[in-house]
Amino acid sequence: MDAQQFQLHIAFFPYMAQGHLIPTMDMARLFVRHGVKATIITTPSNAPLFSKTIERDRQLGFEIFIQLMDFPSAEVGLPEGCENASSINTPEMISKFYRAISLLENPLENVLQDCQPNCLVADMMFPWATEIANKFGIPRLVFHGVSTFSLCVFDSLRRYDIYKSLASDFDPFTVLGLPNQIKLTRLQLPNYIREENELTEALDQIIQSVLKSYGVLINSFYELEPKYLEHYRNVMGRKAWLIGPLSLCNKETEDKVQRGDTTSIDEHECLKWLALKKPNSVLYICFGSMFKFPRPQLLELARALEASGQNFIWVLKNEGKEEDHQWLPEGFEMRMKGKGLIIRGWAPQLLILDHEATGGFMTHCGWNSTLEAVAAGVPMVTWPLYAEQFFNEKLVTEVLKVGTNVGSQEWSTYEKKIIIKMEDIRKAVTMVMAGEEGEVMRNRAKELKEMARQAIEAGGSSFSYLNAFLEELKAINV
């Protein structure tokens, strides 16, 4: 068959968490716009997160489908319908959730047997997917929902473990072997790097799976981290394609509003509120869908926002309104009326970041949020919490120089022992929103925004990488 006439069928298998599901959906939508047939494999409770968007694409004539598989919640002792990492609310549920993930091997085999794709793009959290793809004689691509920079930092920490000999968890050390001088403390490292636990073994399995896979797809673009793509390829010896920012495939307002979960605020109300504000005058605050701050920390943040005098949109994911009196300063919402908008639940993040009134983003430095801020040209106030977020903070503040930190010191998925004080938060907010340094960051962020948009257009770096990847896949299938 002629390679030009051959249509690739690619199966996408995302990890069951918003931060993985959303970019995988974006990736599948991007691929079908390059002539690919795409099947997204997921579970019943996760499908509604993107089913409306997929249906709109199908009505436009794109070949994109959802294939369901059961999630063994009851089998591992999880509540019925607990199929997403955002549903985990106790440490005990984590191991049960990982156990359920490990039981998906046979269901994945059955799905691949049914749909017969030419390629499997599976999340890094499924290391066993490489062997399953081999059984079907198809290439497995690993999707890393993180930056190339973070992958390089992880590798260097494993190669040069000088952090083990430090006298204190607070002593800074230089991560060796990187293009830039990056300093961290032991307390900012993931617990599975600081000490061996069940996740350390899982990380080893992921790395071995990557080495045996066909290659890696990364949600980034060459101009953002060129030294680190070269390091990843030449020093670490990985085969990789940068095909992002994936969020930029959402061009219509409806796509931006329905990306991820159902928004808890009407988008017209949100846009109307923003339209009343001057350009670059609103700070957007969101820490992702997973973490729950201790109440004393929320109180410090609320006081800092009031003291800064800045307009803000604050997204609260896990705190209920009926409990607000326990941590919001007395009369806070009344005093902030018109100046601050509090959204409880899921927010239309792309719409907010893209609005001209938004001048800063206080973020946990999850890679999706970080890259969305870059693509929108918005400087950041960085507040990393866990995962690879402390690494992303270094990329934002020290390499790209489009943000400043609040002084987060402690990597933790649940209990934070170190409270960041109001004055430190206020200083960081004021620097980004009102200081001269903030204006320099904003100008640099606007330059990155333009680079991001050029990367995905015809002839751009990400567009070209994706085309080259697809041509390579066709060549081994025809």
Coordinates of C-alpha atoms in Angstrom, one line a residue:
M1 CA 0.0 0.0 0.0
D2 CA 1.2 3.5 -0.8
A3 CA 2.4 5.3 2.4
Q4 CA 0.4 8.4 1.4
Q5 CA -2.9 6.5 1.3
F6 CA -2.2 4.5 4.5
Q7 CA -4.2 5.6 7.5
L8 CA -2.5 5.1 10.9
H9 CA -4.7 3.9 13.8
I10 CA -3.2 4.9 17.1
A11 CA -4.6 3.8 20.5
F12 CA -4.1 6.2 23.4
F13 CA -4.1 4.9 27.0
P14 CA -4.0 7.7 29.6
Y15 CA -3.4 7.3 33.3
M16 CA -6.6 7.9 35.3
A17 CA -5.9 11.5 36.6
Q18 CA -6.9 14.8 35.2
G19 CA -3.3 15.9 34.7
H20 CA -2.8 12.9 32.4
L21 CA -6.2 12.5 30.8
I22 CA -6.5 16.1 29.6
P23 CA -3.3 16.3 27.6
T24 CA -3.8 12.8 26.2
M25 CA -7.2 13.8 24.9
D26 CA -5.6 17.0 23.4
M27 CA -2.9 14.8 21.8
A28 CA -5.5 12.4 20.3
R29 CA -7.4 15.4 18.9
L30 CA -4.1 16.8 17.5
F31 CA -3.3 13.5 15.8
V32 CA -6.6 13.1 14.1
R33 CA -6.1 16.6 12.5
H34 CA -3.0 15.1 10.9
G35 CA -5.1 12.3 9.3
V36 CA -4.8 9.6 12.0
K37 CA -7.6 7.5 13.3
A38 CA -7.5 7.6 17.2
T39 CA -9.0 5.4 19.9
I40 CA -8.8 6.7 23.5
I41 CA -9.0 3.8 26.0
T42 CA -10.4 4.7 29.4
T43 CA -12.9 3.7 32.1
P44 CA -16.6 4.5 32.5
S45 CA -16.2 7.2 35.1
N46 CA -13.5 9.0 33.2
A47 CA -15.1 9.0 29.8
P48 CA -17.5 11.9 30.6
L49 CA -14.5 14.2 31.1
F50 CA -14.0 14.4 27.4
S51 CA -16.9 12.6 25.7
K52 CA -18.7 15.9 24.6
T53 CA -15.5 17.2 23.0
I54 CA -14.8 13.9 21.2
E55 CA -18.4 13.9 19.9
R56 CA -18.0 17.4 18.5
D57 CA -14.8 16.2 16.7
R58 CA -16.7 13.2 15.3
Q59 CA -19.4 15.5 13.9
L60 CA -16.7 17.5 12.1
G61 CA -15.6 14.3 10.4
F62 CA -12.6 13.3 12.5
E63 CA -12.1 9.6 13.2
I64 CA -11.8 9.6 17.0
F65 CA -13.4 7.1 19.3
I66 CA -13.6 6.1 23.0
Q67 CA -13.1 2.5 24.0
L68 CA -14.2 1.6 27.6
M69 CA -12.7 -0.9 29.9
D70 CA -13.8 -1.7 33.5
F71 CA -11.8 -0.4 36.4
P72 CA -11.4 -2.9 39.3
S73 CA -12.4 -0.6 42.1
A74 CA -14.3 -3.1 44.2
E75 CA -11.7 -5.8 43.6
V76 CA -9.0 -3.8 45.5
G77 CA -11.3 -2.3 48.1
L78 CA -12.0 1.1 46.6
P79 CA -15.5 2.7 46.6
E80 CA -17.5 2.0 43.5
G81 CA -16.8 4.7 40.9
C82 CA -13.4 5.6 42.4
E83 CA -11.6 5.5 39.0
N84 CA -9.6 8.7 39.1
A85 CA -6.6 9.7 41.3
S86 CA -8.5 12.9 42.2
S87 CA -10.9 10.6 44.2
I88 CA -8.1 9.5 46.5
N89 CA -8.4 11.3 49.8
T90 CA -6.4 9.1 52.2
P91 CA -2.9 7.7 52.1
E92 CA -4.3 4.2 52.4
M93 CA -6.2 4.6 49.1
I94 CA -3.0 5.3 47.2
S95 CA -1.7 1.7 47.3
K96 CA -5.2 0.4 46.5
F97 CA -5.4 2.6 43.4
Y98 CA -1.9 1.5 42.2
R99 CA -3.0 -2.1 42.7
A100 CA -6.1 -1.5 40.6
I101 CA -3.8 0.0 37.9
S102 CA -1.7 -3.1 37.9
L103 CA -4.8 -5.2 37.2
L104 CA -5.5 -3.5 33.9
E105 CA -3.0 -5.5 31.9
N106 CA -5.5 -8.2 30.7
P107 CA -8.3 -5.6 29.9
L108 CA -5.8 -3.6 27.8
E109 CA -4.8 -6.8 25.9
N110 CA -8.5 -7.5 25.2
V111 CA -9.1 -3.9 23.9
L112 CA -6.0 -4.1 21.7
Q113 CA -7.2 -7.4 20.3
D114 CA -10.5 -5.9 19.4
C115 CA -9.4 -2.6 17.9
Q116 CA -6.1 -3.7 16.3
P117 CA -4.2 -0.4 16.3
N118 CA -0.9 0.2 14.5
C119 CA 0.6 1.9 17.6
L120 CA 0.0 2.3 21.3
V121 CA 0.6 5.6 23.1
A122 CA 0.5 4.7 26.8
D123 CA 1.1 6.8 29.8
M124 CA 4.5 6.3 31.6
M125 CA 2.5 5.0 34.6
F126 CA 1.8 1.8 32.7
P127 CA 5.3 0.3 32.4
W128 CA 3.9 -3.1 31.5
A129 CA 2.3 -1.6 28.4
T130 CA 5.6 -1.9 26.4
E131 CA 5.5 -5.8 26.7
I132 CA 1.8 -5.8 25.8
A133 CA 2.5 -3.8 22.7
N134 CA 5.3 -6.2 21.8
K135 CA 2.8 -9.1 21.9
F136 CA 0.8 -7.4 19.2
G137 CA 3.9 -6.5 17.2
I138 CA 3.2 -2.8 17.4
P139 CA 5.4 0.1 18.7
R140 CA 4.7 1.5 22.2
L141 CA 5.3 5.2 22.7
V142 CA 5.6 6.5 26.2
F143 CA 3.7 9.7 27.1
H144 CA 5.5 11.7 29.8
G145 CA 3.1 14.4 31.1
V146 CA 6.1 16.3 32.3
S147 CA 8.8 18.6 30.9
T148 CA 12.0 17.5 29.2
F149 CA 13.8 19.5 31.9
S150 CA 12.2 17.5 34.7
L151 CA 13.1 14.2 32.9
C152 CA 16.7 15.4 32.8
V153 CA 16.7 16.4 36.4
F154 CA 15.3 13.0 37.5
D155 CA 18.1 11.3 35.5
S156 CA 20.9 13.4 37.0
L157 CA 19.6 12.8 40.5
R158 CA 19.8 9.0 39.9
R159 CA 23.3 9.3 38.4
Y160 CA 24.8 11.6 41.0
D161 CA 23.2 11.0 44.4
I162 CA 25.2 13.6 46.4
Y163 CA 22.1 14.6 48.2
K164 CA 22.4 11.4 50.3
S165 CA 25.5 12.7 52.0
L166 CA 24.1 16.1 53.0
A167 CA 24.0 17.1 56.7
S168 CA 20.6 18.7 56.6
D169 CA 17.4 18.4 54.5
F170 CA 17.6 22.2 54.1
D171 CA 21.1 22.3 52.7
P172 CA 21.1 23.3 49.0
F173 CA 23.1 21.2 46.5
T174 CA 23.8 21.5 42.8
V175 CA 22.2 18.9 40.5
L176 CA 25.2 17.7 38.5
G177 CA 25.5 17.1 34.8
L178 CA 22.8 19.6 33.6
P179 CA 23.2 22.4 31.1
N180 CA 22.2 25.0 33.8
Q181 CA 23.3 25.2 37.4
I182 CA 20.2 24.0 39.3
K183 CA 20.1 23.9 43.1
L184 CA 17.7 22.0 45.2
T185 CA 17.4 20.8 48.8
R186 CA 16.8 17.2 49.9
L187 CA 13.4 18.3 51.4
Q188 CA 12.3 19.4 47.9
L189 CA 13.0 16.0 46.3
P190 CA 10.2 13.4 45.9
N191 CA 10.1 11.0 48.9
Y192 CA 10.7 8.1 46.5
I193 CA 14.1 9.6 45.6
R194 CA 15.0 10.7 49.2
E195 CA 14.5 7.2 50.5
E196 CA 13.5 3.8 49.0
N197 CA 9.8 2.9 49.1
E198 CA 7.3 1.2 46.9
L199 CA 7.3 4.1 44.4
T200 CA 11.1 3.8 44.0
E201 CA 10.6 0.3 42.5
A202 CA 7.8 1.6 40.3
L203 CA 10.1 4.4 39.0
D204 CA 12.7 1.8 38.1
Q205 CA 10.1 -0.2 36.2
I206 CA 9.0 3.0 34.3
I207 CA 12.6 3.8 33.3
Q208 CA 13.2 0.2 32.1
S209 CA 9.9 0.4 30.2
V210 CA 11.0 3.7 28.5
L211 CA 14.3 2.1 27.4
K212 CA 12.5 -0.8 25.8
S213 CA 9.8 1.3 24.1
Y214 CA 9.9 2.8 20.6
G215 CA 10.3 6.3 22.0
V216 CA 8.8 9.2 24.0
L217 CA 6.2 11.8 23.2
I218 CA 6.6 15.0 25.2
N219 CA 4.2 17.9 25.7
S220 CA 6.6 20.7 25.2
F221 CA 8.2 22.6 22.3
Y222 CA 11.9 22.8 21.2
E223 CA 12.3 26.6 21.6
L224 CA 11.2 26.3 25.3
E225 CA 13.9 23.9 26.4
P226 CA 16.3 23.3 23.5
K227 CA 19.4 22.4 25.7
Y228 CA 17.3 19.8 27.5
L229 CA 16.0 18.0 24.4
E230 CA 19.6 17.7 23.3
H231 CA 20.6 16.4 26.7
Y232 CA 17.7 14.0 26.8
R233 CA 18.6 12.6 23.3
N234 CA 22.4 12.8 23.4
V235 CA 23.4 12.3 27.1
M236 CA 20.5 10.1 28.2
G237 CA 20.2 8.4 24.9
R238 CA 16.4 8.6 24.5
K239 CA 14.4 8.9 21.3
A240 CA 11.9 11.7 21.7
W241 CA 9.5 14.0 19.9
L242 CA 8.3 17.3 21.3
I243 CA 4.8 17.9 20.0
G244 CA 3.3 20.6 22.2
P245 CA 1.9 22.7 23.7
L246 CA -1.0 20.3 23.3
S247 CA -3.5 22.7 25.0
L248 CA -3.3 25.0 21.9
C249 CA -5.4 22.5 19.9
N250 CA -8.3 24.0 21.8
K251 CA -9.2 26.9 19.7
E252 CA -12.9 27.3 20.2
T253 CA -14.4 28.7 23.4
E254 CA -16.6 25.6 23.8
D255 CA -13.4 23.4 23.8
K256 CA -11.7 25.5 26.4
V257 CA -14.8 25.5 28.7
Q258 CA -15.4 21.8 28.5
R259 CA -11.7 20.8 28.8
G260 CA -11.5 18.5 31.8
D261 CA -14.3 18.5 34.3
T262 CA -17.5 20.5 34.2
T263 CA -16.9 24.1 35.2
S264 CA -18.5 25.2 38.4
I265 CA -19.0 28.8 37.2
D266 CA -20.8 29.9 34.0
E267 CA -18.1 31.0 31.5
H268 CA -20.1 34.1 30.6
E269 CA -20.2 35.2 34.2
C270 CA -16.4 34.6 34.5
L271 CA -15.6 36.5 31.3
K272 CA -18.0 39.3 32.2
W273 CA -16.1 39.7 35.5
L274 CA -12.7 39.7 33.7
A275 CA -14.0 42.2 31.1
L276 CA -14.4 44.8 33.9
K277 CA -10.7 44.7 34.8
K278 CA -7.7 46.4 33.2
P279 CA -5.2 44.4 31.2
N280 CA -2.7 42.4 33.3
S281 CA -4.5 43.4 36.5
V282 CA -5.8 40.0 37.7
L283 CA -3.9 37.3 39.5
Y284 CA -5.3 33.8 38.8
I285 CA -4.7 31.3 41.6
C286 CA -5.1 27.5 41.2
F287 CA -3.2 24.6 42.6
G288 CA -4.6 21.7 40.5
S289 CA -7.2 19.1 41.3
M290 CA -5.3 16.9 43.8
F291 CA -3.9 18.8 46.8
K292 CA -5.7 20.1 49.9
F293 CA -4.0 22.9 51.8
P294 CA -4.1 22.9 55.6
R295 CA -6.4 25.7 56.8
P296 CA -3.7 27.8 58.5
Q297 CA -2.0 28.0 55.1
L298 CA -5.2 29.1 53.3
L299 CA -5.6 31.8 56.0
E300 CA -2.1 33.1 55.2
L301 CA -2.8 33.1 51.5
A302 CA -6.1 35.0 52.0
R303 CA -4.4 37.6 54.1
A304 CA -1.6 38.0 51.5
L305 CA -4.1 38.5 48.7
E306 CA -5.9 41.2 50.7
A307 CA -2.6 42.9 51.6
S308 CA -1.4 42.9 48.0
G309 CA -4.3 45.0 46.8
Q310 CA -4.4 43.0 43.6
N311 CA -7.5 41.7 41.7
F312 CA -7.7 37.9 41.8
I313 CA -9.6 34.8 40.8
W314 CA -9.0 32.1 43.4
V315 CA -10.0 28.5 42.6
L316 CA -10.8 26.3 45.6
K317 CA -11.1 22.6 44.7
N318 CA -11.5 20.8 48.0
E319 CA -12.7 23.3 50.5
G320 CA -16.4 23.5 51.0
K321 CA -18.2 26.9 51.4
E322 CA -19.8 25.8 54.6
E323 CA -16.4 25.6 56.2
D324 CA -15.0 28.9 54.9
H325 CA -15.5 30.6 58.3
Q326 CA -12.8 28.4 59.7
W327 CA -10.0 29.9 57.7
L328 CA -11.1 32.9 55.7
P329 CA -10.4 36.2 57.6
E330 CA -13.6 37.6 59.0
G331 CA -15.4 39.7 56.4
F332 CA -12.9 38.7 53.7
E333 CA -15.4 38.0 50.9
M334 CA -17.4 41.1 51.6
R335 CA -14.3 43.3 51.6
M336 CA -13.0 41.6 48.4
K337 CA -16.3 41.9 46.6
G338 CA -15.6 43.1 43.1
K339 CA -11.9 42.7 43.6
G340 CA -11.7 39.0 44.1
L341 CA -13.7 36.1 42.5
I342 CA -13.7 32.8 44.3
I343 CA -14.5 29.7 42.2
R344 CA -15.3 26.6 44.1
G345 CA -14.7 23.5 41.9
W346 CA -13.4 23.2 38.4
A347 CA -12.5 26.5 36.6
P348 CA -12.3 27.2 32.8
Q349 CA -8.5 27.7 33.1
L350 CA -7.6 28.2 29.5
L351 CA -10.3 30.9 29.1
I352 CA -9.0 32.7 32.2
L353 CA -5.3 32.5 31.2
D354 CA -6.0 33.6 27.7
H355 CA -7.9 36.8 28.8
E356 CA -6.1 40.1 28.5
A357 CA -7.0 41.0 32.1
T358 CA -5.0 38.1 33.5
G359 CA -1.5 39.3 34.4
G360 CA -0.2 36.5 36.7
F361 CA -0.8 32.9 37.6
M362 CA -0.1 31.6 41.1
T363 CA 0.5 27.9 40.4
H364 CA 1.6 24.6 41.9
C365 CA 3.8 24.2 38.8
G366 CA 2.1 21.0 37.5
W367 CA 3.4 20.7 34.0
N368 CA 0.0 21.2 32.3
S369 CA -0.6 24.5 34.2
T370 CA 2.9 25.7 33.6
L371 CA 2.8 25.1 29.9
E372 CA -0.7 26.6 29.6
A373 CA 0.7 29.8 31.3
V374 CA 3.6 29.8 28.9
A375 CA 1.3 29.4 25.9
A376 CA -0.9 32.3 27.2
G377 CA 2.1 34.5 27.9
V378 CA 1.4 34.8 31.6
P379 CA 4.2 35.1 34.3
M380 CA 4.0 32.9 37.3
V381 CA 4.1 33.0 41.1
T382 CA 5.4 29.5 41.8
W383 CA 4.3 27.4 44.7
P384 CA 5.3 23.7 44.1
L385 CA 3.8 21.0 46.2
Y386 CA 4.8 17.5 45.1
A387 CA 5.5 15.3 42.0
E388 CA 8.1 17.0 39.8
Q389 CA 6.8 20.5 40.6
F390 CA 9.9 21.7 42.4
F391 CA 11.9 20.9 39.2
N392 CA 9.4 22.8 37.1
E393 CA 9.7 25.8 39.4
K394 CA 13.4 25.9 38.7
L395 CA 12.7 25.9 34.9
V396 CA 10.2 28.8 35.3
T397 CA 12.2 31.0 37.7
E398 CA 15.8 30.3 36.8
V399 CA 16.0 29.0 33.2
L400 CA 13.0 30.8 31.5
K401 CA 12.9 33.6 34.1
V402 CA 9.2 34.1 33.8
G403 CA 8.2 33.7 37.4
T404 CA 9.2 34.2 41.1
N405 CA 8.7 31.8 44.0
V406 CA 6.9 32.2 47.3
G407 CA 9.5 30.1 49.1
S408 CA 8.0 26.6 49.1
Q409 CA 10.4 24.3 50.8
E410 CA 8.7 21.0 51.4
W411 CA 7.8 18.1 49.0
S412 CA 4.6 16.4 50.4
T413 CA 1.5 14.9 48.9
Y414 CA -0.6 15.3 52.0
E415 CA 0.5 17.0 55.2
K416 CA 2.5 20.2 54.9
K417 CA 4.4 21.0 58.1
I418 CA 6.0 24.3 56.9
I419 CA 3.5 27.1 56.5
I420 CA 4.5 29.9 54.1
K421 CA 3.9 33.2 55.7
M422 CA 1.6 36.0 54.5
E423 CA 4.4 38.5 53.9
D424 CA 6.4 36.1 51.7
I425 CA 3.4 35.4 49.6
R426 CA 2.5 39.1 49.3
K427 CA 6.0 40.0 48.2
A428 CA 6.0 37.4 45.4
V429 CA 2.5 38.5 44.2
T430 CA 3.5 42.2 44.2
M431 CA 6.7 41.5 42.3
V432 CA 4.9 39.7 39.5
M433 CA 1.8 41.9 39.3
A434 CA 3.2 45.4 40.1
G435 CA 7.0 45.5 40.1
E436 CA 9.5 46.3 37.4
E437 CA 10.9 42.8 37.6
G438 CA 7.3 41.5 36.9
E439 CA 7.1 43.6 33.8
V440 CA 10.4 42.1 32.5
M441 CA 9.0 38.6 33.2
R442 CA 5.8 39.6 31.4
N443 CA 7.7 40.7 28.3
R444 CA 9.7 37.5 28.3
A445 CA 6.5 35.5 28.8
K446 CA 4.9 37.2 25.7
E447 CA 7.9 36.2 23.7
L448 CA 7.5 32.5 24.8
K449 CA 3.8 32.7 23.9
E450 CA 4.7 33.7 20.3
M451 CA 7.3 30.9 20.1
A452 CA 4.7 28.4 21.4
R453 CA 2.1 29.4 18.8
Q454 CA 4.7 29.3 16.0
A455 CA 5.8 25.8 17.1
I456 CA 2.4 24.2 16.4
E457 CA 1.8 26.0 13.0
A458 CA 2.8 24.5 9.7
G459 CA 6.6 24.6 9.5
G460 CA 7.0 25.0 13.2
S461 CA 9.1 22.8 15.4
S462 CA 6.3 20.8 17.0
F463 CA 4.3 20.5 13.8
S464 CA 7.5 19.2 12.0
Y465 CA 8.3 16.7 14.8
L466 CA 4.8 15.3 14.7
N467 CA 4.8 14.9 10.9
A468 CA 8.2 13.2 11.1
F469 CA 7.0 10.9 13.8
L470 CA 3.9 9.9 11.8
E471 CA 5.9 9.4 8.6
E472 CA 8.2 7.1 10.6
L473 CA 5.3 5.1 11.9
K474 CA 3.8 4.8 8.4
A475 CA 7.1 3.5 7.0
I476 CA 7.2 0.6 9.5
N477 CA 3.6 -0.3 8.9
V478 CA 3.4 -0.1 5.1

